[in-house]
Short mmCIF file of C-alpha atoms in Angstrom, two decimals:
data_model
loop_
_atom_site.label_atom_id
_atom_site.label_comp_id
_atom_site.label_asym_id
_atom_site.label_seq_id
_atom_site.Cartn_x
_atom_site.Cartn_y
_atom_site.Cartn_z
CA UNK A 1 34.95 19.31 -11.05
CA UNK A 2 35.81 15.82 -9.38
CA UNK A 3 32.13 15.51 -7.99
CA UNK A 4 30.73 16.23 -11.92
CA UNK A 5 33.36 13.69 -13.10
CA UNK A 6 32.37 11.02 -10.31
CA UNK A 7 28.69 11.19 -11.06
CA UNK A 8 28.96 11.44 -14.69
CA UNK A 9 31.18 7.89 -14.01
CA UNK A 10 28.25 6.31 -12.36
CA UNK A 11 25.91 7.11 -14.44
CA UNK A 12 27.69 5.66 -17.37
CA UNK A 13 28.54 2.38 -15.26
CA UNK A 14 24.94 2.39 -14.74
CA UNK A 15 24.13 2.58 -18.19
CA UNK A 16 26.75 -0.22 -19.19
CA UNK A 17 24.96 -2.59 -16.67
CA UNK A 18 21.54 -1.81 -17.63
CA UNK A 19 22.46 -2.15 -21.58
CA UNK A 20 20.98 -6.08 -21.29
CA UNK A 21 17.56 -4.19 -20.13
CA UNK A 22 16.70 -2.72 -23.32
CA UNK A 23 15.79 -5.62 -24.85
CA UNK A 24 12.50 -5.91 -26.34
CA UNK A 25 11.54 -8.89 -24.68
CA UNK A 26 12.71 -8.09 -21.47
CA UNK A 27 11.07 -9.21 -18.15
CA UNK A 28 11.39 -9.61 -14.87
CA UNK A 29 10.02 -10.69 -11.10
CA UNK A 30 10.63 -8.57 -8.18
CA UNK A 31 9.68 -9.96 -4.63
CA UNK A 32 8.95 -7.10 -1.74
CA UNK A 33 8.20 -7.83 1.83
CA UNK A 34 5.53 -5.44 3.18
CA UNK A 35 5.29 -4.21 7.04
CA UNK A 36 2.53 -1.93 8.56
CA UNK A 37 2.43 -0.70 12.34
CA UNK A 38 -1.28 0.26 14.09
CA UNK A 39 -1.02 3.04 16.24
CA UNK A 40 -2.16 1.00 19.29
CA UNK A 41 -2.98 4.62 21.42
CA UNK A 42 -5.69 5.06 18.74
CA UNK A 43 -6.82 1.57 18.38
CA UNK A 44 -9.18 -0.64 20.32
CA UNK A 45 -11.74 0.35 23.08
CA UNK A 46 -11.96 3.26 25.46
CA UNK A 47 -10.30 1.75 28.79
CA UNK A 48 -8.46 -0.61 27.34
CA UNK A 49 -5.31 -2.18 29.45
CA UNK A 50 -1.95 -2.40 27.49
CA UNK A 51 -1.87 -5.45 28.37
CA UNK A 52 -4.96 -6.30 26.12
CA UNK A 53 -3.05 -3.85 23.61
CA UNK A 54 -0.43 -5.99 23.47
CA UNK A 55 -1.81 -9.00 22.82
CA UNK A 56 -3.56 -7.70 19.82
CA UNK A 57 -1.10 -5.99 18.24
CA UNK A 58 0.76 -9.34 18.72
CA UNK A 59 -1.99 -11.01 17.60
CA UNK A 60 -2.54 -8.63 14.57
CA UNK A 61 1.68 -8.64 13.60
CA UNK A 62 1.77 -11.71 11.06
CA UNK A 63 -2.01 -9.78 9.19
CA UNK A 64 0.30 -6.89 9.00
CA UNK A 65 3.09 -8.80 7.23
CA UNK A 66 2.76 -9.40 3.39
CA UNK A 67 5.07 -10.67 0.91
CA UNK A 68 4.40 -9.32 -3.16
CA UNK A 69 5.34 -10.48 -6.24
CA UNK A 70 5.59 -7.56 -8.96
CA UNK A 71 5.72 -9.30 -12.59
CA UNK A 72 6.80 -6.93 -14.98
CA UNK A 73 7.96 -5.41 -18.01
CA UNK A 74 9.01 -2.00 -20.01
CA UNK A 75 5.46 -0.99 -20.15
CA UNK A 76 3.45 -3.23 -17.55
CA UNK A 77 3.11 -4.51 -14.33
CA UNK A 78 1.16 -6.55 -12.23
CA UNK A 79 1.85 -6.47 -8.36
CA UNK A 80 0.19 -9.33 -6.23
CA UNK A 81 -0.05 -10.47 -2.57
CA UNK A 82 1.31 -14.00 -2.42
CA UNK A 83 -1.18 -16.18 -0.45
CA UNK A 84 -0.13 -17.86 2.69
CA UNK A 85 -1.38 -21.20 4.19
CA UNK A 86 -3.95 -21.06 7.66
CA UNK A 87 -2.33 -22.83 10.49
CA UNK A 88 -4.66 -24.62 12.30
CA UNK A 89 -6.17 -23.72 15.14
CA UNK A 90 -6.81 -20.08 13.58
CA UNK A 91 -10.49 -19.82 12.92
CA UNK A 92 -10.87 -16.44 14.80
CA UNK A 93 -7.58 -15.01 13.10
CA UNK A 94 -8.66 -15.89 9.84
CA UNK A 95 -12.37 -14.38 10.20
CA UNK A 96 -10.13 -10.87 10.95
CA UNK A 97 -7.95 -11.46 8.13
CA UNK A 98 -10.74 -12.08 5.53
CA UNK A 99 -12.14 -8.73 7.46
CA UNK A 100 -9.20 -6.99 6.73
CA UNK A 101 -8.94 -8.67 2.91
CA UNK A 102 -11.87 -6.11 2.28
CA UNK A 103 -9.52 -2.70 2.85
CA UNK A 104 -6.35 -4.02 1.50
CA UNK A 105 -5.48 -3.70 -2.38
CA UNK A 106 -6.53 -6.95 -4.37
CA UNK A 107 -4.83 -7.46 -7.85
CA UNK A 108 -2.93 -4.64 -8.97
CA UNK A 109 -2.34 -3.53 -12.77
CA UNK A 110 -0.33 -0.57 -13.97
CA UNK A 111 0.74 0.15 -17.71
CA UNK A 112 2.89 3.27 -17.75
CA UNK A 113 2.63 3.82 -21.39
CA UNK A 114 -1.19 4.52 -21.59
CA UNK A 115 -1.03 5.69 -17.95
CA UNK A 116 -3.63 2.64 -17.01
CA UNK A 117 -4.34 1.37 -13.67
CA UNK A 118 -6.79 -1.67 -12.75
CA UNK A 119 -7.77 -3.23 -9.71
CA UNK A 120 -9.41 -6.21 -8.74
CA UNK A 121 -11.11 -5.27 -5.05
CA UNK A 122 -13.44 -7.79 -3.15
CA UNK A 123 -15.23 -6.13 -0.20
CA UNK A 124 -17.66 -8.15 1.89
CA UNK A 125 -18.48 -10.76 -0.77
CA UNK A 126 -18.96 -8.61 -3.68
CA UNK A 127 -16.59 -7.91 -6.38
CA UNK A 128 -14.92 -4.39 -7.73
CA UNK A 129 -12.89 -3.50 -10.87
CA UNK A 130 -11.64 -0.41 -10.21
CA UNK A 131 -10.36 1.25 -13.07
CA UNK A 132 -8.78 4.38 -13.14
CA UNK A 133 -5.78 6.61 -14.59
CA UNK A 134 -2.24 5.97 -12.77
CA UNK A 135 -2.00 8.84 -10.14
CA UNK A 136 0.66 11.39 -10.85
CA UNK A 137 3.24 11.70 -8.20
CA UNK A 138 5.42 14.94 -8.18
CA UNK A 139 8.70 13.39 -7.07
CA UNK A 140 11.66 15.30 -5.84
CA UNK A 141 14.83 13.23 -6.78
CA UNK A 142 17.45 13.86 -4.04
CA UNK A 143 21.33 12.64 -4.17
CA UNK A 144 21.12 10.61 -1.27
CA UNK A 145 22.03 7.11 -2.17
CA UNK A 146 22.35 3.45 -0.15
CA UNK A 147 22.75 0.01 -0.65
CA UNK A 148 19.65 -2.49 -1.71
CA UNK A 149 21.06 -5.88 -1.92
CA UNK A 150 23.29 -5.57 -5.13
CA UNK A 151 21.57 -2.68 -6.39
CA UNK A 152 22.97 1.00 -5.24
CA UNK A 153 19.92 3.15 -5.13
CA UNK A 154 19.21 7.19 -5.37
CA UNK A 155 16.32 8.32 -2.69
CA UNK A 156 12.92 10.39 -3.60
CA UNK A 157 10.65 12.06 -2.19
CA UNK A 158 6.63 12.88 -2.67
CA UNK A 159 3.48 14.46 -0.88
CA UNK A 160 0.33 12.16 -2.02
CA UNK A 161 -2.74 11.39 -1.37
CA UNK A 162 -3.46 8.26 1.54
CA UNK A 163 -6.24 5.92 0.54
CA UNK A 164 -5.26 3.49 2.87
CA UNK A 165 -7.12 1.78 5.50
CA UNK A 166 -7.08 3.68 8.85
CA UNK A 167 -7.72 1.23 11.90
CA UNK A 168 -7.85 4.04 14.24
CA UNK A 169 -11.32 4.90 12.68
CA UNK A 170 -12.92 1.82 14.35
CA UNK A 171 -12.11 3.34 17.83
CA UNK A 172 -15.04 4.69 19.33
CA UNK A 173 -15.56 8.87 20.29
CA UNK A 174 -14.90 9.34 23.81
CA UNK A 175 -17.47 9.59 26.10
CA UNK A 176 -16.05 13.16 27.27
CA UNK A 177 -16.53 14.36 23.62
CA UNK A 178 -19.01 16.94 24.27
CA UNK A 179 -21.00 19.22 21.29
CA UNK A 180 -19.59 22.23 22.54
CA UNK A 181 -15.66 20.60 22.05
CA UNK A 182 -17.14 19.31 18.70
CA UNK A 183 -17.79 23.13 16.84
CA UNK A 184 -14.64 24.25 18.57
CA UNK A 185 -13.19 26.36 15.69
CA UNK A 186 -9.93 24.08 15.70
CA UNK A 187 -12.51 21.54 14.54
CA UNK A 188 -11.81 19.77 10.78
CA UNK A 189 -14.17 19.00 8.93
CA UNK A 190 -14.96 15.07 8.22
CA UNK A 191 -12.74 13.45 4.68
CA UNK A 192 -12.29 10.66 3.41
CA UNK A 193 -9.01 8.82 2.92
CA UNK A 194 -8.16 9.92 -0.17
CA UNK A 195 -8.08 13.85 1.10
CA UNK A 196 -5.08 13.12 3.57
CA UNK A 197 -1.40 13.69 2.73
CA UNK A 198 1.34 11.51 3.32
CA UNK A 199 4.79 11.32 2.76
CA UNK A 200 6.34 9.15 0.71
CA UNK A 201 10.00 8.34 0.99
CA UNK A 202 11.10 5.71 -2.29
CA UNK A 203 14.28 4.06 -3.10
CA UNK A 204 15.13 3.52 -7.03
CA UNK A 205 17.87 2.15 -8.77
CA UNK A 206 18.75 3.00 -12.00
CA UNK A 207 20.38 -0.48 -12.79
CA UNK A 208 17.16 -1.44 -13.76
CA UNK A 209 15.68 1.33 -15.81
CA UNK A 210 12.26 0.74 -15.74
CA UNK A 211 9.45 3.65 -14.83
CA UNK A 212 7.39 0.48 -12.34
CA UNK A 213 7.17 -0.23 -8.14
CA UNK A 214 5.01 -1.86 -5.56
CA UNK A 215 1.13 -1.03 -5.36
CA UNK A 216 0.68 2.20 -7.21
CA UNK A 217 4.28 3.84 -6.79
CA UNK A 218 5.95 4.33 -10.50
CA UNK A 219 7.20 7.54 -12.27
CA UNK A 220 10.95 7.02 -11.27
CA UNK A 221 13.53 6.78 -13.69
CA UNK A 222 14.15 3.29 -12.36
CA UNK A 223 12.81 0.46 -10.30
CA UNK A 224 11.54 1.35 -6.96
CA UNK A 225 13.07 -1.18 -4.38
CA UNK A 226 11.96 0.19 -0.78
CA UNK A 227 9.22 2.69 -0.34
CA UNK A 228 8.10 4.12 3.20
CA UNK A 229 4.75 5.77 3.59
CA UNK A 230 2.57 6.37 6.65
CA UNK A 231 3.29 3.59 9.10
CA UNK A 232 3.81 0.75 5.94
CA UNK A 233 7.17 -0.02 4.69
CA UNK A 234 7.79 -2.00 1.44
CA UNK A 235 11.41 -3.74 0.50
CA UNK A 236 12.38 -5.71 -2.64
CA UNK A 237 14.06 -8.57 -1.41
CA UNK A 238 14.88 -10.72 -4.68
CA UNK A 239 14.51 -9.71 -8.04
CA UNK A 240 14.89 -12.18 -11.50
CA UNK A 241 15.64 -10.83 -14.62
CA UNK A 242 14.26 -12.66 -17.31
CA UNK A 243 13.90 -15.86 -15.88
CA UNK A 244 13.56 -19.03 -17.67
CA UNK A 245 9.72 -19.17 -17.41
CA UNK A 246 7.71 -16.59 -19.01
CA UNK A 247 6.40 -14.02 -16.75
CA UNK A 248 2.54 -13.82 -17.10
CA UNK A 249 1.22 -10.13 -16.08
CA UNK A 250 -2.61 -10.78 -15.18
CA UNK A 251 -4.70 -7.57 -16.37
CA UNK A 252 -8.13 -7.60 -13.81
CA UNK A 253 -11.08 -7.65 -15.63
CA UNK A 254 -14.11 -9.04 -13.29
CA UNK A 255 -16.14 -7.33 -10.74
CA UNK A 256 -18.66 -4.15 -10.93
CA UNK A 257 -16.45 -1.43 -12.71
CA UNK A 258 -15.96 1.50 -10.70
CA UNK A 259 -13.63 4.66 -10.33
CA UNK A 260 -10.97 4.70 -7.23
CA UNK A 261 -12.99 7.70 -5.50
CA UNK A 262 -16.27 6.17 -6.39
CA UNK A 263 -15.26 3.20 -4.37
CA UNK A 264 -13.80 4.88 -1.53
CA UNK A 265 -17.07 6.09 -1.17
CA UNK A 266 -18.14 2.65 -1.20
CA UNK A 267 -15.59 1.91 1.37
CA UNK A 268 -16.57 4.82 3.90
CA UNK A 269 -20.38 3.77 3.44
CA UNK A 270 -19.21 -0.03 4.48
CA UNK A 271 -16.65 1.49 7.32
CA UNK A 272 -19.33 3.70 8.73
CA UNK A 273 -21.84 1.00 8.67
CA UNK A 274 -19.59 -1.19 10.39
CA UNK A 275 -18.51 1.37 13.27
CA UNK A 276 -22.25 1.43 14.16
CA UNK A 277 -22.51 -2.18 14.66
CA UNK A 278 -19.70 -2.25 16.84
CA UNK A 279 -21.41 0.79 19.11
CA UNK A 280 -24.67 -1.33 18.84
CA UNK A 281 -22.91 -4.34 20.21
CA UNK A 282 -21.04 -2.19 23.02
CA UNK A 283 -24.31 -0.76 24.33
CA UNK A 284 -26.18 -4.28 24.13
CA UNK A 285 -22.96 -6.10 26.01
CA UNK A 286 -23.42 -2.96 28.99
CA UNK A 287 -27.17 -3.36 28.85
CA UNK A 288 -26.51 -7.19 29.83
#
C-alpha cells in the first residue's frame, strides 16, 4: 500500500514538473556524447602484435567519440553529429575518418506522429536519402530508476535489429580456415547487419514527456537520456528547454532516395568490395 502510494506520488510530481511541456510551441535541444569500443581481438591483421593493437585503437579513440545535438519537438526531431575541427598534422587520421563518415549515420529525421524517418547518408562520394518508416521497438519498461543530471530516469529494455557498422568484418579469414571447417554443420549462414540482434538498454525520464531519443531510439513515454547498445554508449549531457533562439529541425531531402535495407545492400556491396582490395594489397605487399 505504501509502495502504490509512493509511486502514484512521483508520478504526479512528475506530471506537475512537466505541466510547462505541453505547450504548443514547445521546443527543446538535447546534447549526447557518443562512445563506441572495437573489439581489438577481431580487428586488424592476422599476426598482429598488441602492441600495434594498441596504438590503433589509441589512434582510432577520438573517431570513436561523437558529440550530437537532437533539436526537437512534440512531434519531430532531428539528431545531428556536431562537426569538429582537424588538428594539424592529421592528414592520415582524417583520410580514416572520412572512411569511416561512409558507415556512420548522416542527418537524422524522425516524426513520431506519421511514424517518418529520413536520412541523409553520403558513402564514397555519392549521396543517399534514405527514407523509411520509424522501426518499432517492443520495449519492456522495468522499475529500475537512476540519476541523469537533474532528471531521475526509469530503465528499458529491447531486442532489435543492429545495422551498425561492424569493423571486425575488415579482418581477414584465417589462413587455417579450411572448406571442410567451413560446411561444418555449426556453420551460419552469411547476413547482413540488419539480421543481427542486439540489446538495447535505454534510460527515459518522464520529466520531459516527449515519445523522441538519439539516432533512431523513440517509443518511450519520455525522453531517452542514455542508451547502451552493442559496444556504443550514448548520454545526454545538457538539455535546453525552449531556448531563446528558435530551434530549426532540418528534414533531409537530397541524395538518391532509397529504403534502409535497400541501402544496406548498398553498404555490403561497398564493404565486400573493399575487403577484396585490402586482400589484393596483402598478397601484392608479400609478393614484393
Amino acid at each position: 500500500m505504501i509502495t502504490t502510494i509512493l509511486k502514484s506520488a512521483t508520478l504526479l510530481l512528475f506530471f506537475l514538473v512537466s505541466l510547462p511541456l505541453t505547450a504548443q510551441d514547445f521546443q527543446a535541444k538535447a546534447y549526447y556524447m557518443s562512445k563506441t569500443s572495437i573489439d581489438m581481438d577481431n580487428f586488424g591483421r592476422p599476426g598482429m602484435s598488441e602492441e600495434q593493437k594498441k596504438q590503433i585503437a589509441e589512434r582510432m579513440k577520438s573517431m570513436l567519440e561523437k558529440t550530437y545535438v537532437l533539436n526537437f519537438n512534440k512531434t519531430e526531431s532531428n539528431y545531428k553529429e556536431e562537426e569538429k575541427l582537424e588538428a594539424p598534422g592529421q592528414g592520415q587520421g582524417a583520410r580514416f575518418r572520412g572512411i569511416m563518415s561512409s558507415f556512420t549515420g548522416g542527418n537524422q529525421y524522425k516524426n513520431i506522429k506519421e511514424k517518418a524517418f529520413l536520412q541523409d547518408q553520403e558513402l564514397f562520394g555519392k549521396q543517399f536519402l534514405i527514407k523509411d518508416s520509424l522501426p518499432q521497438i517492443n520495449w519492456v519498461m522495468g522499475s529500475e530508476t537512476k540519476q541523469i543530471g537533474q532528471y531521475m530516469c526509469f530503465k528499458a529494455t529491447a531486442t532489435i535489429p543492429d545495422t551498425n557498422f561492424d569493423f571486425t568484418r575488415f579482418r581477414r579469414r584465417s589462413q587455417h580456415t579450411t572448406p571442410q571447417q567451413d560446411s561444418t554443420q555449426t556453420k551460419e549462414p552469411e547476413t547482413n547487419n540488419s539480421e543481427k540482434l542486439i540489446q538495447v538498454e535505454a534510460w527515459y525520464t518522464l520529466q520531459i514527456p516527449i515519445s523522441q531519443g538519439p539516432g533512431e531510439y523513440w517509443g518511450l513515454p519520455g525522453l531517452i537520456l542514455e542508451v547502451s547498445a552493442g559496444r556504443t554508449t550514448v548520454l545526454c549531457s545538457k538539455i535546453v528547454i525552449n531556448p531563446s533562439e528558435k530551434v530549426v529541425i532540418n528534414k533531409p531531402s537530397k541524395g538518391k532516395e532509397v529504403t534502409k535495407l535497400e541501402y544496406q545492400e548498398i553498404l555490403e556491396k561497398k564493404m565486400k568490395e573493399l575487403r577484396e582490395n585490402f586482400r589484393g594489397r596483402g598478397r601484392g605487399g608479400r609478393r614484393g
